[in-house]
Short mmCIF file of C-alpha atoms in Angstrom, two decimals:
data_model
loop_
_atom_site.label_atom_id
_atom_site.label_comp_id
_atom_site.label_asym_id
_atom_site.label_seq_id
_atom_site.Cartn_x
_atom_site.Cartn_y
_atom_site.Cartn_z
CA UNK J 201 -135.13 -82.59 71.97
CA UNK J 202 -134.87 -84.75 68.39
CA UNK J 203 -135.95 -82.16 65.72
CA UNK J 204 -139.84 -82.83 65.06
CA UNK J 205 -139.70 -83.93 61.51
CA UNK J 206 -137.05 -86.46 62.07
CA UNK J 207 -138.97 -89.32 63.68
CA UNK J 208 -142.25 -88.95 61.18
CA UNK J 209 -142.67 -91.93 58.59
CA UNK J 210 -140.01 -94.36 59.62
CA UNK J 211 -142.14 -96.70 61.49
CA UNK J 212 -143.56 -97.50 57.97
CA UNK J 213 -143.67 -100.76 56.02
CA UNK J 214 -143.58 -99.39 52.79
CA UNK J 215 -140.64 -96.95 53.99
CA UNK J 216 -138.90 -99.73 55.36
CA UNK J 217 -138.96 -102.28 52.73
CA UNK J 218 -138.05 -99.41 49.76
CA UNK J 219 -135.10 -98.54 52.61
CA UNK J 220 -133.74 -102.07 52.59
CA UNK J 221 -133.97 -102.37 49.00
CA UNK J 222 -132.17 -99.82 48.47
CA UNK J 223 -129.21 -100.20 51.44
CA UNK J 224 -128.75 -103.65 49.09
CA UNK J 225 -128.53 -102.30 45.78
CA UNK J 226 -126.57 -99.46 46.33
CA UNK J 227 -123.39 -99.04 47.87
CA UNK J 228 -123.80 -95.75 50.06
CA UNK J 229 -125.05 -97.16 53.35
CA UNK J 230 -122.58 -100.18 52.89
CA UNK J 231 -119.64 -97.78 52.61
CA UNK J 232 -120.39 -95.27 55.32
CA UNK J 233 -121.04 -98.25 57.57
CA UNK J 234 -117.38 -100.28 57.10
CA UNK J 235 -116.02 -97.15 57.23
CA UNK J 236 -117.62 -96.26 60.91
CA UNK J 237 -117.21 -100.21 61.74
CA UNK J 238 -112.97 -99.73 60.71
CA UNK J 239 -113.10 -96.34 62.81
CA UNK J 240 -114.78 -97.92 66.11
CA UNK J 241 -111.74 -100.60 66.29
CA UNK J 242 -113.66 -103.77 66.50
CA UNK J 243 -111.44 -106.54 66.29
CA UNK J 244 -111.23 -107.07 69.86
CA UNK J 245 -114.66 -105.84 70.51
CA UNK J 246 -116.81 -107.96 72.98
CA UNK J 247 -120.42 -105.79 73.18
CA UNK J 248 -120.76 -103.71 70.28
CA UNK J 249 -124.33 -100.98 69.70
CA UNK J 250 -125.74 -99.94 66.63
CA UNK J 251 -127.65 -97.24 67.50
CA UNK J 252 -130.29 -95.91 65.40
CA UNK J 253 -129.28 -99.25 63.23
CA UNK J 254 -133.00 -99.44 61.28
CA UNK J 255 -132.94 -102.42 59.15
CA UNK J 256 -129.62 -104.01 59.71
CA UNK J 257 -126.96 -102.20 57.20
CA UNK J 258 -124.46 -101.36 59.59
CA UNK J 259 -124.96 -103.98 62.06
CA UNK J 260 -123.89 -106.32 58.86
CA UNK J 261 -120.61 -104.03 58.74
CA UNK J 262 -119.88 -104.55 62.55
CA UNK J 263 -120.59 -108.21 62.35
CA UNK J 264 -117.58 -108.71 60.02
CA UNK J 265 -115.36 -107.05 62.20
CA UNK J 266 -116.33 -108.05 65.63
CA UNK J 267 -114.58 -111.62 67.24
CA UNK J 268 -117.04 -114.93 66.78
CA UNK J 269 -118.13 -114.89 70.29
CA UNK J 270 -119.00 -111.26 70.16
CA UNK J 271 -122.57 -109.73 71.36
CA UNK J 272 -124.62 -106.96 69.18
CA UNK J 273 -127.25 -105.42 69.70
CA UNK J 274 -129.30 -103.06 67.04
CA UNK J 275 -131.47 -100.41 68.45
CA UNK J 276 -134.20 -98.68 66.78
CA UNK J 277 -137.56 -97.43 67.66
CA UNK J 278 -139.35 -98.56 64.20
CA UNK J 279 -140.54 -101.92 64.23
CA UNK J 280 -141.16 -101.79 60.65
CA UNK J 281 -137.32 -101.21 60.07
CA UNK J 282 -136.52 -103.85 62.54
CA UNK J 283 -138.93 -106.42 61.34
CA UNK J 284 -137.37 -106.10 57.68
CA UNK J 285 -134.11 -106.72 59.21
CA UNK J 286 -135.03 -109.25 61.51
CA UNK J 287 -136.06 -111.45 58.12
CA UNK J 288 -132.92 -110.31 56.05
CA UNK J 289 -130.01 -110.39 58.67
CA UNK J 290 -130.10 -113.44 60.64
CA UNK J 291 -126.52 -113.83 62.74
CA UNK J 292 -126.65 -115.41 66.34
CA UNK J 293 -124.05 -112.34 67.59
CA UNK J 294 -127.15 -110.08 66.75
CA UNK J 295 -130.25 -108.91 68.94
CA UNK J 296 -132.48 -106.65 67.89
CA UNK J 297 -134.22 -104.09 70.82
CA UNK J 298 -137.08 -101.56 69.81
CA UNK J 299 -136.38 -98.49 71.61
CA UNK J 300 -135.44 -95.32 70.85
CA UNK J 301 -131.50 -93.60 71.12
CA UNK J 302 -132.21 -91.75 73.86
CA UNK J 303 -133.24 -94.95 75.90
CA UNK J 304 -130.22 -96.76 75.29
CA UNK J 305 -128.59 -96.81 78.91
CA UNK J 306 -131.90 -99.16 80.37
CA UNK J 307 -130.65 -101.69 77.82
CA UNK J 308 -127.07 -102.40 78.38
CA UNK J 309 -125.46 -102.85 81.75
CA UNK J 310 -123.23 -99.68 82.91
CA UNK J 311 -119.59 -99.47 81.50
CA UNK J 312 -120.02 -102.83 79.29
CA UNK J 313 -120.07 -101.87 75.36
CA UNK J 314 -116.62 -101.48 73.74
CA UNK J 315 -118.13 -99.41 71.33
CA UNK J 316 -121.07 -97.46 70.37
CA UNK J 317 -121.89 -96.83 66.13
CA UNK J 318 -124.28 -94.94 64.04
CA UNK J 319 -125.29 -94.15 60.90
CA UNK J 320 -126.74 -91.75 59.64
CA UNK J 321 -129.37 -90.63 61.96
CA UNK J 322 -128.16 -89.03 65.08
CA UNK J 323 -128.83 -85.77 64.06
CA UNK J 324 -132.58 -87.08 64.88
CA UNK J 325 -132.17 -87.80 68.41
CA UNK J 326 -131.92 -85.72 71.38
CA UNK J 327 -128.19 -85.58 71.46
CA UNK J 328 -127.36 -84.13 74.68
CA UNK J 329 -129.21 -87.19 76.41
CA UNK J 330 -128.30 -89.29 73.65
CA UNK J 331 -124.23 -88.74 74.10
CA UNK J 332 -124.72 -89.03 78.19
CA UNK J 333 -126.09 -92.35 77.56
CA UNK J 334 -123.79 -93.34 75.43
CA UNK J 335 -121.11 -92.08 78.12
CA UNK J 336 -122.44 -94.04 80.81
CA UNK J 337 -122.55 -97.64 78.91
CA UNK J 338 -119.38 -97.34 77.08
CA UNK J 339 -116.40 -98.88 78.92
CA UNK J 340 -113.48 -97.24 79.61
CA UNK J 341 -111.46 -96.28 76.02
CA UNK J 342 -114.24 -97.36 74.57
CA UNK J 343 -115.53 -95.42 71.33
CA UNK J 344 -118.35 -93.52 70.10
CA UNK J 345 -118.92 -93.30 66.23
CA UNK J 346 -120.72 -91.39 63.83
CA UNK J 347 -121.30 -89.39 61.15
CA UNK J 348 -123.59 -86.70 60.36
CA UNK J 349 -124.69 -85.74 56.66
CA UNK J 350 -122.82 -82.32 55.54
CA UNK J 351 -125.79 -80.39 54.94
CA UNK J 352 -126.75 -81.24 58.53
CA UNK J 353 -123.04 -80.24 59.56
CA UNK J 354 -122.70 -77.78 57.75
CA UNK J 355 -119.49 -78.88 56.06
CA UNK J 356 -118.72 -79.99 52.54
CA UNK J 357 -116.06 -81.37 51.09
CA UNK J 358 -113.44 -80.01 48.13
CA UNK J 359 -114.94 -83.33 45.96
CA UNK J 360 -118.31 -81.50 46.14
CA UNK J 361 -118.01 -78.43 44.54
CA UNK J 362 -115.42 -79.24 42.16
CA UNK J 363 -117.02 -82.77 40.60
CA UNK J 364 -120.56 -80.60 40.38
CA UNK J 365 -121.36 -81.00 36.08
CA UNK J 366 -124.84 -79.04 36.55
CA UNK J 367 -127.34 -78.53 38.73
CA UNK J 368 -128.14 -81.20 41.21
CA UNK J 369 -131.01 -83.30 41.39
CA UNK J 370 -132.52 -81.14 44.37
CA UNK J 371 -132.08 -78.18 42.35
CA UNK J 372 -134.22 -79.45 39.72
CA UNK J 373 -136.81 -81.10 41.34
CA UNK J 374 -137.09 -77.68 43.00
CA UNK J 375 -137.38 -75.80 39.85
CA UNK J 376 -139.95 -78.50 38.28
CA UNK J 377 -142.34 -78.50 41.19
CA UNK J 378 -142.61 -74.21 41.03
CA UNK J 379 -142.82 -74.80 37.41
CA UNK J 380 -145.59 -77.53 37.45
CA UNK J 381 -146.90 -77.04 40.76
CA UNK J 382 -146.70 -73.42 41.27
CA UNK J 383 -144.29 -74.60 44.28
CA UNK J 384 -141.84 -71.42 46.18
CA UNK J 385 -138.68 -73.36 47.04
CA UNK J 386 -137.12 -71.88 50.27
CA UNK J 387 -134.45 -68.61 49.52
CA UNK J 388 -131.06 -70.00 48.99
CA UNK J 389 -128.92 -70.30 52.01
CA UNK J 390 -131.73 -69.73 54.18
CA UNK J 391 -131.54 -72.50 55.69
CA UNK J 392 -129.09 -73.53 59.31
CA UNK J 393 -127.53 -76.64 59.64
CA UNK J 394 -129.13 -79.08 62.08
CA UNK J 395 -126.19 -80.16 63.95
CA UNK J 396 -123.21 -78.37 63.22
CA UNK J 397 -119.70 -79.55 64.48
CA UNK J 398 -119.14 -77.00 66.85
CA UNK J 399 -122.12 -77.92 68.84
CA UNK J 400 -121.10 -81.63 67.96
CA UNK J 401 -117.87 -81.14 69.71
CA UNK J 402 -119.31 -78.70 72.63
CA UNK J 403 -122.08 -81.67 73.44
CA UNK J 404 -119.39 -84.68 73.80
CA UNK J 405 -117.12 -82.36 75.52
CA UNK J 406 -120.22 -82.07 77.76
CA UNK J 407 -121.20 -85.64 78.48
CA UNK J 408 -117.70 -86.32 79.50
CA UNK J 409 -116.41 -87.93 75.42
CA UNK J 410 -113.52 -87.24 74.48
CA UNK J 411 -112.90 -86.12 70.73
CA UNK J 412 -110.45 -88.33 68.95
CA UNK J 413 -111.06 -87.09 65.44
CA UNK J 414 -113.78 -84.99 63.51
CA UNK J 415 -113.25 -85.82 59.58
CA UNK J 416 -115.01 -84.97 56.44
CA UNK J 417 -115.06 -87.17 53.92
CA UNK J 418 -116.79 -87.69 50.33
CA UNK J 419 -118.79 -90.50 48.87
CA UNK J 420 -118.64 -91.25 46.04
CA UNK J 421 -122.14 -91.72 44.15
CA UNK J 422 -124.20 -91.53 41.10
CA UNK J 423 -127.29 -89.65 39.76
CA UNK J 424 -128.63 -92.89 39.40
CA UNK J 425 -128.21 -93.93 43.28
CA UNK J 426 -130.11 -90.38 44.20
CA UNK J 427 -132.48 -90.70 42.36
CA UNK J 428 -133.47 -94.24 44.22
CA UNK J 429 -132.35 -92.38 47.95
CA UNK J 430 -134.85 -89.54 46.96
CA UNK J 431 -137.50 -92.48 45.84
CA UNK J 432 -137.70 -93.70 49.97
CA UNK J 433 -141.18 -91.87 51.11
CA UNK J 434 -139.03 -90.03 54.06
CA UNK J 435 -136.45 -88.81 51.67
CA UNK J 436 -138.87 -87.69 48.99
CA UNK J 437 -139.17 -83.86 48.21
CA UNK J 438 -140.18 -81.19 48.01
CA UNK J 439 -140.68 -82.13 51.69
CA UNK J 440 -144.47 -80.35 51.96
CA UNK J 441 -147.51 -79.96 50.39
CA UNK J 442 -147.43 -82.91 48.07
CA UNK J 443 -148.33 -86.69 47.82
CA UNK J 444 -145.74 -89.14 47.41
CA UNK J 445 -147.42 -89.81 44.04
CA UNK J 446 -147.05 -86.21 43.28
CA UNK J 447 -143.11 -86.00 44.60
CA UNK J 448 -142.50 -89.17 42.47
CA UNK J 449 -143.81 -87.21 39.09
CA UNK J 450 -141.65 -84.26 40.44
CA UNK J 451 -138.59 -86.56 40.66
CA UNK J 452 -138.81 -88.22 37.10
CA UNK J 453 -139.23 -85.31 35.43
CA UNK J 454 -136.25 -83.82 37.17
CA UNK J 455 -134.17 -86.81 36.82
CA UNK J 456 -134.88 -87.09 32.90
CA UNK J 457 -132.92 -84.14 32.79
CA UNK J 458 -129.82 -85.58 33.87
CA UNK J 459 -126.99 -88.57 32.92
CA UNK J 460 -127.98 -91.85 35.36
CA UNK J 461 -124.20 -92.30 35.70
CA UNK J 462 -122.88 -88.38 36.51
CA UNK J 463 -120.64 -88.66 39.28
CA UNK J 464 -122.04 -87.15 42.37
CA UNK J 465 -120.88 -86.42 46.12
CA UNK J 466 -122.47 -86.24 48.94
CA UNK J 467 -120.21 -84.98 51.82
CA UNK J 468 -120.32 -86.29 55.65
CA UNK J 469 -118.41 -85.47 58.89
CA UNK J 470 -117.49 -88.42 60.40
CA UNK J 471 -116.55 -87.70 64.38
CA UNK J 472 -114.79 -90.60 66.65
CA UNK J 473 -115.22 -89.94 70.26
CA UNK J 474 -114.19 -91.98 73.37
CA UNK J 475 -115.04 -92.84 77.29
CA UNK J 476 -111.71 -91.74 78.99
CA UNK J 477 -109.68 -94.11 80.69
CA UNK J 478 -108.40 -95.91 77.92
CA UNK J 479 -106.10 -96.51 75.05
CA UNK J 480 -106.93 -94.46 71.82
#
């Protein structure tokens, strides 16, 4: 089953709208996506997915790699994410269907997409019925890619550590909500990653995917850019016991004690995975 506190709060106009905002002023979800839209091998692509795609960043990034006559579609189950994209991506290769991941095979035709991408968010599907799915509507060599954020995965990457100038800006907003709030941040290292590789890898294998690579790679951000991720209601923190208004004071206080432009990285495992029967 998707993990419970995964699907709250998206289906959210004001959540969607501060979501797109910020997909177009900073560069994180434009990067990630070109780089899954380079990894799925597009350029002879005739029915491309993006699953999970919310308001239309990384169906942009397959659009400018997929052939003119080409056919996406974006699936999401938030109408509020899909009715912000609907008004700010407007490409006649696109459709947009409102469903969730998991019912993704009674929209495409069996053994028809040449590949399947997402961003971001399949650590908050059901992946085992999400990946046989994705098996049974993926031609043959076609590919399945995605990445999952590191502290899902539990994986990081060398960048992480070693760029680190101080505390991060969950660490502090941490420390000012049990200083203001009386708030008792979880014990360090307490808590298990949501989706780590190895159970990645052991689903796929499962479902009948192949594994073509499993990568962990860096982007490259500032404090300034995670300060406006951790500004989107669903990303806010600390994740209970406060209004938004409340998490908002938490998060300008904490981010007054840093540089706007200190280099940070967040860390991602990026997996390509294919439908045997087909080229690499």
């Amino acid at each position: 089953m998707a993990p419970q506190d995964a699907v709250l709060g998206w289906d959210d106009d004001t959540t969607a709208e501060v979501y797109a905002a910020f997909t177009r002023a900073f560069p994180m979800y434009g990067a990630t996506s070109r780089d899954l839209a380079h990894r799925a091998a597009l350029s002879d692509a005739d029915l491309v997915i993006d699953l999970c795609g919310g308001a239309g960043a990384t169906a942009h990034a397959i659009l400018e790699r997929v052939p003119r006559d080409a056919a996406v579609l974006s699936l999401d189950s938030s109408t509020a994410m899909q009715r912000v994209g609907r008004r700010t991506l407007i490409d006649i290769r696109l459709s947009w269907i409102t469903t969730s991941a998991e019912n993704l095979a009674a929209h495409v035709p069996t053994a028809s997409a040449d590949a399947v991408v997402c961003n971001s968010a399949i650590w908050k599907t059901d992946t085992t019925a999400v990946f046989a799915a994705v098996r049974h509507i993926l031609r043959p060599g076609g590919r399945f890619v995605f990445n999952v954020g590191g502290g899902f995965a539990g994986v990081r990457h060398p960048d992480e550590q070693s760029t680190r100038t101080g505390p991060s800006l969950n660490t502090l907003i941490h420390e000012i909500a049990a200083r203001d709030y009386g708030y008792t941040p979880p014990p360090a290292g307490t808590s298990s990653p949501k989706l780590p590789a190895e159970t990645i890898a052991h689903r796929l294998a499962e479902a009948g995917l192949t594994v073509l690579a499993m990568d962990v790679t860096a982007q490259h951000s500032t404090m300034a850019e995670k300060k406006a991720w951790l500004s989107i209601p669903v990303f806010a923190r600390p994740a209970d016991g406060f209004t938004h208004a409340q998490r908002m004071q938490i998060l300008d206080a904490a981010y007054a004690l840093t540089t706007p432009e200190t280099p940070t990285i967040t860390s991602w495992l990026v997996v390509v995975a294919q439908r045997p029967g087909g080229s690499p």
